Amino acid sequence: MLANQNTQDLDIKPFPIVIVGHVDHGKSTLVGRLLHETGSLPQGKVEEIKAISDARGATFEWSFVLDAFQIERDQGITVDTTRIWFKSKSRDYVFIDAPGHKEFLKNMVTGAASADAAVLVVDVIEGVSEQTRRHAYLLQLLGIERVAVVMNKMDGVNWNEERFNEVADEVRIYLDELGLVIQQIVPISARDGDNLIALSGKGPWYSGLPLVDVLDQLPRPSLPDDQALRLPIQDIYRQGDKRYIVGRIESGRLRIGDQLHFYPGDVSARVVSFEGWNETTPQITATSGQSVAITIDEELFIERGHIAVSNTETQPIRTHALKLRLFWLAERSLKAGETLKLRIGLAQHDVCVESIDRIIDVETLGDNTGDHVARNGIAEITVRSRSRLVVDLYSDNPTTGRGVLIEDYRIVGGVVVVEDAIISGRNLTPVTHSVSQGERAAANGHDGGVLWLTGLSGSGKSTLAIQLERQLFDLGWQVFTLDGDNLRTGLGNDLGFDLDSRTENIRRASEVAKLMSEAGVVVIATFITPMKSDREMARSIIGHNFHEVFVDAGLETCEKRDPKGLYAKARAGEIPEFTGISSPYQPPENADLVLDTAVNSVSKSLEELRFFARQVLPVGTRKLQRAS
Amino acid sequence: MNNLDALEAESIYILREAVNKLKRPAMLWSIGKDSNVMVWLAKKAFLGRLPFPAMHLDTGKEFPETYAFRDQYAKQWGLNLIADDCPGIDQIDPSLPPNSRFAARKTAGLKQAIERYGFDGIIAGIRRDEQATRAKERVFSPRGENGKWDFKDQPPEFWDQYNVDFAPETHLRIHPLLHWTESDIWRYIRRENIPVVPLYYARDGKRYRSLGEEGITFPIESSASNIDEILEELASTRISERSGRSMDHDSEDAFERLRAEGYM
């Protein structure tokens, strides 16, 4: 390595280090002093700090360098996190000063989450305290792996080696148990500047390096370039007839020509181009951390919150329930049964807190049980979502395995994904079938799949379904019509017609349709499914075998036909919330097939439908074969 | 990715979040070096065209070079420019120290624009390394009624999960350059060849390091007449960037007071 390497010219990101620890253990003082010792403070800053200290009748306070707010200076505590740039002989740093007071844990998390390593400050006189432990626990939860520990205020114990060893052992045991790697434990006096830049000789028994040299040894975490591709979709832009999909690559790599698979839609397309402005050379690849705009070779329904992955790499978890590790930051306690918003990546879901599974005691690292998580508490919870969650385990892929809980206008907690609760939570172990779907398809001569017929009552869904069922059966197909009314007499006989019940009815129908299609059957499902969100749910449950068919006749025609006399009753006010009359029908925007049954005859529509079925369902059209 | 690429990618991500989440954002374009970088990043984020107006809070007291630059590049960059006059000094709280009072015209101009155009988000090019209270900012910073900054109780913000939801009658400040340093800005200007007002380059032994209004902004002693020399100067100087901005130095808490009331 060159002796005088100028990192500025190498254009390397400054190394972000967070300074954490219990309130009053000397974090801000340490940073202020370090900056002074290395000549990093602007001209006149020392004089300014002296004047500010004098005005408050205080002795010289290094912490005033960082504690910029009047309230911080007046009360002598750090309220909010701050950053300051620092240069050692070998590299550039950003120091993130985090408040130690438990009142401001949310601000500590705000600062610490963007660090690559931490300095844990421990007051050797007081020893390890509650916030020392809580901060260490949070570091590990936030994904930080390495910690340099400074044992501060050594002047206060006359540089006593025994006291140092006593507290150091306590720190070591705790951090080991959390799995945090200790780079070094350095005895210092921040106020006097001992052992920061050079060893001052005050504790001759200390044979390690001064703090700055310890920091210089902290390794940079590796980039997630080699992990599976994860590209959460941030937005869709349109310019003229071009459609750009934009987002930031959270992990992995992306090249022109790559086949992408999009969740939760379960659709695939190929990358055609990267788009930019004022680019000198056309871009052909991108890696983690880059914000990209791409075009693809298919017109697919994709929106913000969806995620693109590679067909050939590890697939994310798709589930409706997750076990999460949580740090709770709101004033009030969290209880089971509450509904909150969960944002993971760019997808937002309404989730219900199904259970609070354990509460972690940061003092002992043991488990407590309880029915609520108090402010600043750490716990494991199970959440359930009606929409499909597409995530990774935090241990597999941190950026897509972590998120926040939101209530009203505020982030109230951070979460990391521990496991898929559908599989693990109820001790379920799905069996692997001995007959594969491919074998079933080969035997039947067609794939299993679901033709989901949506449309107003009277649009012709059942008429078409019953006739198609006959025709396909006569061709030797395994086929079955799953009808809304039929299902409600059995599986759904406990459900009413309010919005929630309707959604639950669709959920059950989707699960049944999915099972049957997995068994190799072609399911013709006839459900009004007026809400876009319910059709999305059906699509997400059934997956790539879902084919949406919009049977479109227009309200006027349907009302004229009125085969069951329902419109007349609805107009007379006898049926509340009747779709098309007193409750809305949201027409599909991207149906796989649209049948205009107002204009076309039944036989024409039937022919179109049969043609479509024979196009999408024969052997070999499966879009995605999951390796099992 | 090198540092400038990483900074650029992060800023683009923030700008795209702002545009997705806000109904009516506007970008503050002070015509200074940082806000030119911000416009440039927005052109990259949105493939050449800014999907929001660029707003210059005009006190009528900018340098002539600043006005010339504004008029030239508003056209060249295809900006939807809003440049309304800020309310006069007579409408500003007379208890403020003189330089702060002058600067507070911009705060008043901003409030006026928010009312006039119904903006729900203001994109501003402040940086953490400029000033100690800015160092404590959030990327998405919710502002209460009248644009006030409740710095004693800022919401948590981590893992790039921003506070994008906000109560009615309030708005958001979005800070896409918060994580950049002064040197980063100059290195990026050099790399991308972004035009800046010539006052930044030394003439007769002086240059402006930070550009504000005439009368409350002063040049520093410098011989740096190009970007390379500016970067060299920054690597060795111990004078702070805003030393020539007299409004910061009226009293210990002058800038904190300005910012709490809604200054950028």
PDB file of N, CA, C and O in Angstrom, chain A residues 269-317:
ATOM      1  N   ALA A 269     -40.653 -11.172 -17.760  1.00  0.00           N
ATOM      2  CA  ALA A 269     -40.308 -10.393 -18.945  1.00  0.00           C
ATOM      3  C   ALA A 269     -38.797 -10.248 -18.998  1.00  0.00           C
ATOM      4  O   ALA A 269     -38.099 -10.511 -18.014  1.00  0.00           O
ATOM      5  N   ARG A 270     -38.301  -9.841 -20.174  1.00  0.00           N
ATOM      6  CA  ARG A 270     -36.873  -9.707 -20.380  1.00  0.00           C
ATOM      7  C   ARG A 270     -36.483  -8.229 -20.352  1.00  0.00           C
ATOM      8  O   ARG A 270     -37.252  -7.370 -20.790  1.00  0.00           O
ATOM      9  N   VAL A 271     -35.288  -7.932 -19.816  1.00  0.00           N
ATOM     10  CA  VAL A 271     -34.790  -6.555 -19.796  1.00  0.00           C
ATOM     11  C   VAL A 271     -34.335  -6.177 -21.197  1.00  0.00           C
ATOM     12  O   VAL A 271     -33.500  -6.854 -21.784  1.00  0.00           O
ATOM     13  N   VAL A 272     -34.908  -5.086 -21.707  1.00  0.00           N
ATOM     14  CA  VAL A 272     -34.548  -4.646 -23.057  1.00  0.00           C
ATOM     15  C   VAL A 272     -33.465  -3.573 -23.010  1.00  0.00           C
ATOM     16  O   VAL A 272     -32.503  -3.600 -23.765  1.00  0.00           O
ATOM     17  N   SER A 273     -33.619  -2.602 -22.082  1.00  0.00           N
ATOM     18  CA  SER A 273     -32.636  -1.508 -22.054  1.00  0.00           C
ATOM     19  C   SER A 273     -32.596  -0.842 -20.690  1.00  0.00           C
ATOM     20  O   SER A 273     -33.531  -0.952 -19.899  1.00  0.00           O
ATOM     21  N   PHE A 274     -31.476  -0.179 -20.432  1.00  0.00           N
ATOM     22  CA  PHE A 274     -31.373   0.750 -19.318  1.00  0.00           C
ATOM     23  C   PHE A 274     -31.541   2.144 -19.903  1.00  0.00           C
ATOM     24  O   PHE A 274     -31.004   2.435 -20.967  1.00  0.00           O
ATOM     25  N   GLU A 275     -32.270   2.994 -19.205  1.00  0.00           N
ATOM     26  CA  GLU A 275     -32.502   4.341 -19.715  1.00  0.00           C
ATOM     27  C   GLU A 275     -31.897   5.354 -18.765  1.00  0.00           C
ATOM     28  O   GLU A 275     -31.853   5.149 -17.561  1.00  0.00           O
ATOM     29  N   GLY A 276     -31.432   6.457 -19.330  1.00  0.00           N
ATOM     30  CA  GLY A 276     -30.860   7.508 -18.489  1.00  0.00           C
ATOM     31  C   GLY A 276     -30.954   8.834 -19.191  1.00  0.00           C
ATOM     32  O   GLY A 276     -31.643   8.979 -20.204  1.00  0.00           O
ATOM     33  N   TRP A 277     -30.258   9.812 -18.640  1.00  0.00           N
ATOM     34  CA  TRP A 277     -30.212  11.125 -19.276  1.00  0.00           C
ATOM     35  C   TRP A 277     -28.762  11.565 -19.298  1.00  0.00           C
ATOM     36  O   TRP A 277     -28.058  11.389 -18.303  1.00  0.00           O
ATOM     37  N   ASN A 278     -28.331  12.108 -20.417  1.00  0.00           N
ATOM     38  CA  ASN A 278     -26.978  12.626 -20.546  1.00  0.00           C
ATOM     39  C   ASN A 278     -25.915  11.544 -20.338  1.00  0.00           C
ATOM     40  O   ASN A 278     -24.860  11.792 -19.783  1.00  0.00           O
ATOM     41  N   GLU A 279     -26.237  10.299 -20.725  1.00  0.00           N
ATOM     42  CA  GLU A 279     -25.266   9.213 -20.584  1.00  0.00           C
ATOM     43  C   GLU A 279     -24.319   9.267 -21.782  1.00  0.00           C
ATOM     44  O   GLU A 279     -24.750   9.480 -22.913  1.00  0.00           O
ATOM     45  N   THR A 280     -23.039   9.044 -21.506  1.00  0.00           N
ATOM     46  CA  THR A 280     -22.087   9.075 -22.616  1.00  0.00           C
ATOM     47  C   THR A 280     -22.056   7.733 -23.347  1.00  0.00           C
ATOM     48  O   THR A 280     -21.999   7.674 -24.561  1.00  0.00           O
ATOM     49  N   THR A 281     -22.105   6.645 -22.551  1.00  0.00           N
ATOM     50  CA  THR A 281     -22.143   5.321 -23.189  1.00  0.00           C
ATOM     51  C   THR A 281     -23.380   4.591 -22.697  1.00  0.00           C
ATOM     52  O   THR A 281     -23.763   4.734 -21.533  1.00  0.00           O
ATOM     53  N   PRO A 282     -24.047   3.834 -23.559  1.00  0.00           N
ATOM     54  CA  PRO A 282     -25.245   3.116 -23.113  1.00  0.00           C
ATOM     55  C   PRO A 282     -24.910   2.096 -22.027  1.00  0.00           C
ATOM     56  O   PRO A 282     -23.889   1.407 -22.106  1.00  0.00           O
ATOM     57  N   GLN A 283     -25.753   2.047 -21.036  1.00  0.00           N
ATOM     58  CA  GLN A 283     -25.526   1.156 -19.896  1.00  0.00           C
ATOM     59  C   GLN A 283     -25.984  -0.254 -20.265  1.00  0.00           C
ATOM     60  O   GLN A 283     -27.022  -0.435 -20.883  1.00  0.00           O
ATOM     61  N   ILE A 284     -25.191  -1.256 -19.877  1.00  0.00           N
ATOM     62  CA  ILE A 284     -25.616  -2.630 -20.170  1.00  0.00           C
ATOM     63  C   ILE A 284     -25.762  -3.488 -18.917  1.00  0.00           C
ATOM     64  O   ILE A 284     -26.427  -4.506 -18.941  1.00  0.00           O
ATOM     65  N   THR A 285     -25.166  -3.047 -17.807  1.00  0.00           N
ATOM     66  CA  THR A 285     -25.341  -3.791 -16.552  1.00  0.00           C
ATOM     67  C   THR A 285     -25.534  -2.806 -15.413  1.00  0.00           C
ATOM     68  O   THR A 285     -25.222  -1.620 -15.536  1.00  0.00           O
ATOM     69  N   ALA A 286     -26.049  -3.312 -14.296  1.00  0.00           N
ATOM     70  CA  ALA A 286     -26.159  -2.499 -13.088  1.00  0.00           C
ATOM     71  C   ALA A 286     -26.000  -3.421 -11.887  1.00  0.00           C
ATOM     72  O   ALA A 286     -26.321  -4.606 -11.960  1.00  0.00           O
ATOM     73  N   THR A 287     -25.488  -2.870 -10.785  1.00  0.00           N
ATOM     74  CA  THR A 287     -25.294  -3.684  -9.575  1.00  0.00           C
ATOM     75  C   THR A 287     -25.977  -3.036  -8.381  1.00  0.00           C
ATOM     76  O   THR A 287     -26.534  -1.946  -8.495  1.00  0.00           O
ATOM     77  N   SER A 288     -25.904  -3.735  -7.250  1.00  0.00           N
ATOM     78  CA  SER A 288     -26.606  -3.296  -6.049  1.00  0.00           C
ATOM     79  C   SER A 288     -26.257  -1.853  -5.707  1.00  0.00           C
ATOM     80  O   SER A 288     -25.112  -1.438  -5.814  1.00  0.00           O
ATOM     81  N   GLY A 289     -27.260  -1.122  -5.277  1.00  0.00           N
ATOM     82  CA  GLY A 289     -27.081   0.271  -4.906  1.00  0.00           C
ATOM     83  C   GLY A 289     -27.441   1.231  -6.029  1.00  0.00           C
ATOM     84  O   GLY A 289     -27.699   2.402  -5.786  1.00  0.00           O
ATOM     85  N   GLN A 290     -27.493   0.755  -7.258  1.00  0.00           N
ATOM     86  CA  GLN A 290     -27.780   1.660  -8.369  1.00  0.00           C
ATOM     87  C   GLN A 290     -29.280   1.886  -8.543  1.00  0.00           C
ATOM     88  O   GLN A 290     -30.069   0.954  -8.429  1.00  0.00           O
ATOM     89  N   SER A 291     -29.643   3.132  -8.812  1.00  0.00           N
ATOM     90  CA  SER A 291     -31.028   3.472  -9.150  1.00  0.00           C
ATOM     91  C   SER A 291     -31.157   3.387 -10.662  1.00  0.00           C
ATOM     92  O   SER A 291     -30.465   4.102 -11.364  1.00  0.00           O
ATOM     93  N   VAL A 292     -32.022   2.509 -11.135  1.00  0.00           N
ATOM     94  CA  VAL A 292     -32.107   2.283 -12.581  1.00  0.00           C
ATOM     95  C   VAL A 292     -33.489   2.608 -13.125  1.00  0.00           C
ATOM     96  O   VAL A 292     -34.466   2.708 -12.386  1.00  0.00           O
ATOM     97  N   ALA A 293     -33.553   2.781 -14.444  1.00  0.00           N
ATOM     98  CA  ALA A 293     -34.815   2.844 -15.184  1.00  0.00           C
ATOM     99  C   ALA A 293     -34.655   1.859 -16.330  1.00  0.00           C
ATOM    100  O   ALA A 293     -33.702   1.972 -17.096  1.00  0.00           O
ATOM    101  N   ILE A 294     -35.533   0.877 -16.407  1.00  0.00           N
ATOM    102  CA  ILE A 294     -35.393  -0.140 -17.451  1.00  0.00           C
ATOM    103  C   ILE A 294     -36.662  -0.234 -18.297  1.00  0.00           C
ATOM    104  O   ILE A 294     -37.731   0.195 -17.875  1.00  0.00           O
ATOM    105  N   THR A 295     -36.503  -0.776 -19.491  1.00  0.00           N
ATOM    106  CA  THR A 295     -37.684  -1.146 -20.272  1.00  0.00           C
ATOM    107  C   THR A 295     -37.669  -2.666 -20.409  1.00  0.00           C
ATOM    108  O   THR A 295     -36.606  -3.290 -20.361  1.00  0.00           O
ATOM    109  N   ILE A 296     -38.860  -3.270 -20.552  1.00  0.00           N
ATOM    110  CA  ILE A 296     -38.964  -4.722 -20.670  1.00  0.00           C
ATOM    111  C   ILE A 296     -39.753  -5.078 -21.925  1.00  0.00           C
ATOM    112  O   ILE A 296     -40.389  -4.205 -22.527  1.00  0.00           O
ATOM    113  N   ASP A 297     -39.700  -6.362 -22.308  1.00  0.00           N
ATOM    114  CA  ASP A 297     -40.273  -6.749 -23.605  1.00  0.00           C
ATOM    115  C   ASP A 297     -41.736  -7.187 -23.537  1.00  0.00           C
ATOM    116  O   ASP A 297     -42.257  -7.705 -24.510  1.00  0.00           O
ATOM    117  N   GLU A 298     -42.385  -7.002 -22.384  1.00  0.00           N
ATOM    118  CA  GLU A 298     -43.796  -7.384 -22.286  1.00  0.00           C
ATOM    119  C   GLU A 298     -44.569  -6.238 -21.652  1.00  0.00           C
ATOM    120  O   GLU A 298     -44.047  -5.518 -20.818  1.00  0.00           O
ATOM    121  N   GLU A 299     -45.840  -6.087 -22.025  1.00  0.00           N
ATOM    122  CA  GLU A 299     -46.728  -5.141 -21.361  1.00  0.00           C
ATOM    123  C   GLU A 299     -47.351  -5.867 -20.181  1.00  0.00           C
ATOM    124  O   GLU A 299     -48.327  -6.593 -20.335  1.00  0.00           O
ATOM    125  N   LEU A 300     -46.773  -5.701 -19.012  1.00  0.00           N
ATOM    126  CA  LEU A 300     -47.276  -6.447 -17.858  1.00  0.00           C
ATOM    127  C   LEU A 300     -47.870  -5.485 -16.846  1.00  0.00           C
ATOM    128  O   LEU A 300     -47.517  -4.313 -16.812  1.00  0.00           O
ATOM    129  N   PHE A 301     -48.749  -6.018 -16.004  1.00  0.00           N
ATOM    130  CA  PHE A 301     -49.245  -5.201 -14.905  1.00  0.00           C
ATOM    131  C   PHE A 301     -48.224  -5.249 -13.775  1.00  0.00           C
ATOM    132  O   PHE A 301     -48.056  -6.247 -13.096  1.00  0.00           O
ATOM    133  N   ILE A 302     -47.512  -4.127 -13.626  1.00  0.00           N
ATOM    134  CA  ILE A 302     -46.503  -4.007 -12.574  1.00  0.00           C
ATOM    135  C   ILE A 302     -46.718  -2.654 -11.937  1.00  0.00           C
ATOM    136  O   ILE A 302     -47.003  -1.675 -12.629  1.00  0.00           O
ATOM    137  N   GLU A 303     -46.605  -2.572 -10.620  1.00  0.00           N
ATOM    138  CA  GLU A 303     -46.733  -1.267  -9.982  1.00  0.00           C
ATOM    139  C   GLU A 303     -45.791  -1.156  -8.802  1.00  0.00           C
ATOM    140  O   GLU A 303     -45.135  -2.132  -8.430  1.00  0.00           O
ATOM    141  N   ARG A 304     -45.719   0.033  -8.212  1.00  0.00           N
ATOM    142  CA  ARG A 304     -44.877   0.266  -7.050  1.00  0.00           C
ATOM    143  C   ARG A 304     -45.179  -0.783  -5.985  1.00  0.00           C
ATOM    144  O   ARG A 304     -46.335  -1.113  -5.721  1.00  0.00           O
ATOM    145  N   GLY A 305     -44.138  -1.295  -5.359  1.00  0.00           N
ATOM    146  CA  GLY A 305     -44.328  -2.288  -4.316  1.00  0.00           C
ATOM    147  C   GLY A 305     -44.101  -3.698  -4.817  1.00  0.00           C
ATOM    148  O   GLY A 305     -43.857  -4.600  -4.031  1.00  0.00           O
ATOM    149  N   HIS A 306     -44.197  -3.902  -6.144  1.00  0.00           N
ATOM    150  CA  HIS A 306     -43.849  -5.212  -6.690  1.00  0.00           C
ATOM    151  C   HIS A 306     -42.330  -5.359  -6.636  1.00  0.00           C
ATOM    152  O   HIS A 306     -41.607  -4.398  -6.401  1.00  0.00           O
ATOM    153  N   ILE A 307     -41.857  -6.588  -6.861  1.00  0.00           N
ATOM    154  CA  ILE A 307     -40.412  -6.788  -6.812  1.00  0.00           C
ATOM    155  C   ILE A 307     -39.982  -7.682  -7.966  1.00  0.00           C
ATOM    156  O   ILE A 307     -40.678  -8.646  -8.297  1.00  0.00           O
ATOM    157  N   ALA A 308     -38.859  -7.312  -8.583  1.00  0.00           N
ATOM    158  CA  ALA A 308     -38.321  -8.120  -9.680  1.00  0.00           C
ATOM    159  C   ALA A 308     -37.161  -8.957  -9.148  1.00  0.00           C
ATOM    160  O   ALA A 308     -36.320  -8.457  -8.409  1.00  0.00           O
ATOM    161  N   VAL A 309     -37.155 -10.232  -9.524  1.00  0.00           N
ATOM    162  CA  VAL A 309     -36.066 -11.129  -9.152  1.00  0.00           C
ATOM    163  C   VAL A 309     -35.644 -11.860 -10.426  1.00  0.00           C
ATOM    164  O   VAL A 309     -36.277 -11.729 -11.467  1.00  0.00           O
ATOM    165  N   SER A 310     -34.568 -12.642 -10.297  1.00  0.00           N
ATOM    166  CA  SER A 310     -34.133 -13.385 -11.467  1.00  0.00           C
ATOM    167  C   SER A 310     -34.765 -14.769 -11.450  1.00  0.00           C
ATOM    168  O   SER A 310     -34.894 -15.392 -10.400  1.00  0.00           O
ATOM    169  N   ASN A 311     -35.156 -15.240 -12.625  1.00  0.00           N
ATOM    170  CA  ASN A 311     -35.759 -16.565 -12.739  1.00  0.00           C
ATOM    171  C   ASN A 311     -34.834 -17.683 -12.283  1.00  0.00           C
ATOM    172  O   ASN A 311     -35.271 -18.726 -11.842  1.00  0.00           O
ATOM    173  N   THR A 312     -33.538 -17.436 -12.426  1.00  0.00           N
ATOM    174  CA  THR A 312     -32.595 -18.528 -12.213  1.00  0.00           C
ATOM    175  C   THR A 312     -31.975 -18.530 -10.823  1.00  0.00           C
ATOM    176  O   THR A 312     -31.163 -19.370 -10.513  1.00  0.00           O
ATOM    177  N   GLU A 313     -32.341 -17.551  -9.994  1.00  0.00           N
ATOM    178  CA  GLU A 313     -31.739 -17.475  -8.658  1.00  0.00           C
ATOM    179  C   GLU A 313     -32.764 -17.828  -7.584  1.00  0.00           C
ATOM    180  O   GLU A 313     -33.929 -18.046  -7.877  1.00  0.00           O
ATOM    181  N   THR A 314     -32.294 -17.830  -6.322  1.00  0.00           N
ATOM    182  CA  THR A 314     -33.169 -18.120  -5.190  1.00  0.00           C
ATOM    183  C   THR A 314     -34.387 -17.205  -5.201  1.00  0.00           C
ATOM    184  O   THR A 314     -34.251 -15.993  -5.343  1.00  0.00           O
ATOM    185  N   GLN A 315     -35.563 -17.795  -5.067  1.00  0.00           N
ATOM    186  CA  GLN A 315     -36.794 -17.000  -5.062  1.00  0.00           C
ATOM    187  C   GLN A 315     -37.075 -16.484  -3.652  1.00  0.00           C
ATOM    188  O   GLN A 315     -36.688 -17.102  -2.670  1.00  0.00           O
ATOM    189  N   PRO A 316     -37.743 -15.341  -3.542  1.00  0.00           N
ATOM    190  CA  PRO A 316     -38.106 -14.834  -2.213  1.00  0.00           C
ATOM    191  C   PRO A 316     -39.217 -15.680  -1.585  1.00  0.00           C
ATOM    192  O   PRO A 316     -39.850 -16.493  -2.261  1.00  0.00           O
ATOM    193  N   ILE A 317     -39.453 -15.441  -0.314  1.00  0.00           N
ATOM    194  CA  ILE A 317     -40.564 -16.099   0.386  1.00  0.00           C
ATOM    195  C   ILE A 317     -41.855 -15.393  -0.011  1.00  0.00           C
ATOM    196  O   ILE A 317     -41.912 -14.167  -0.035  1.00  0.00           O
TER     197      ILE A 317
END
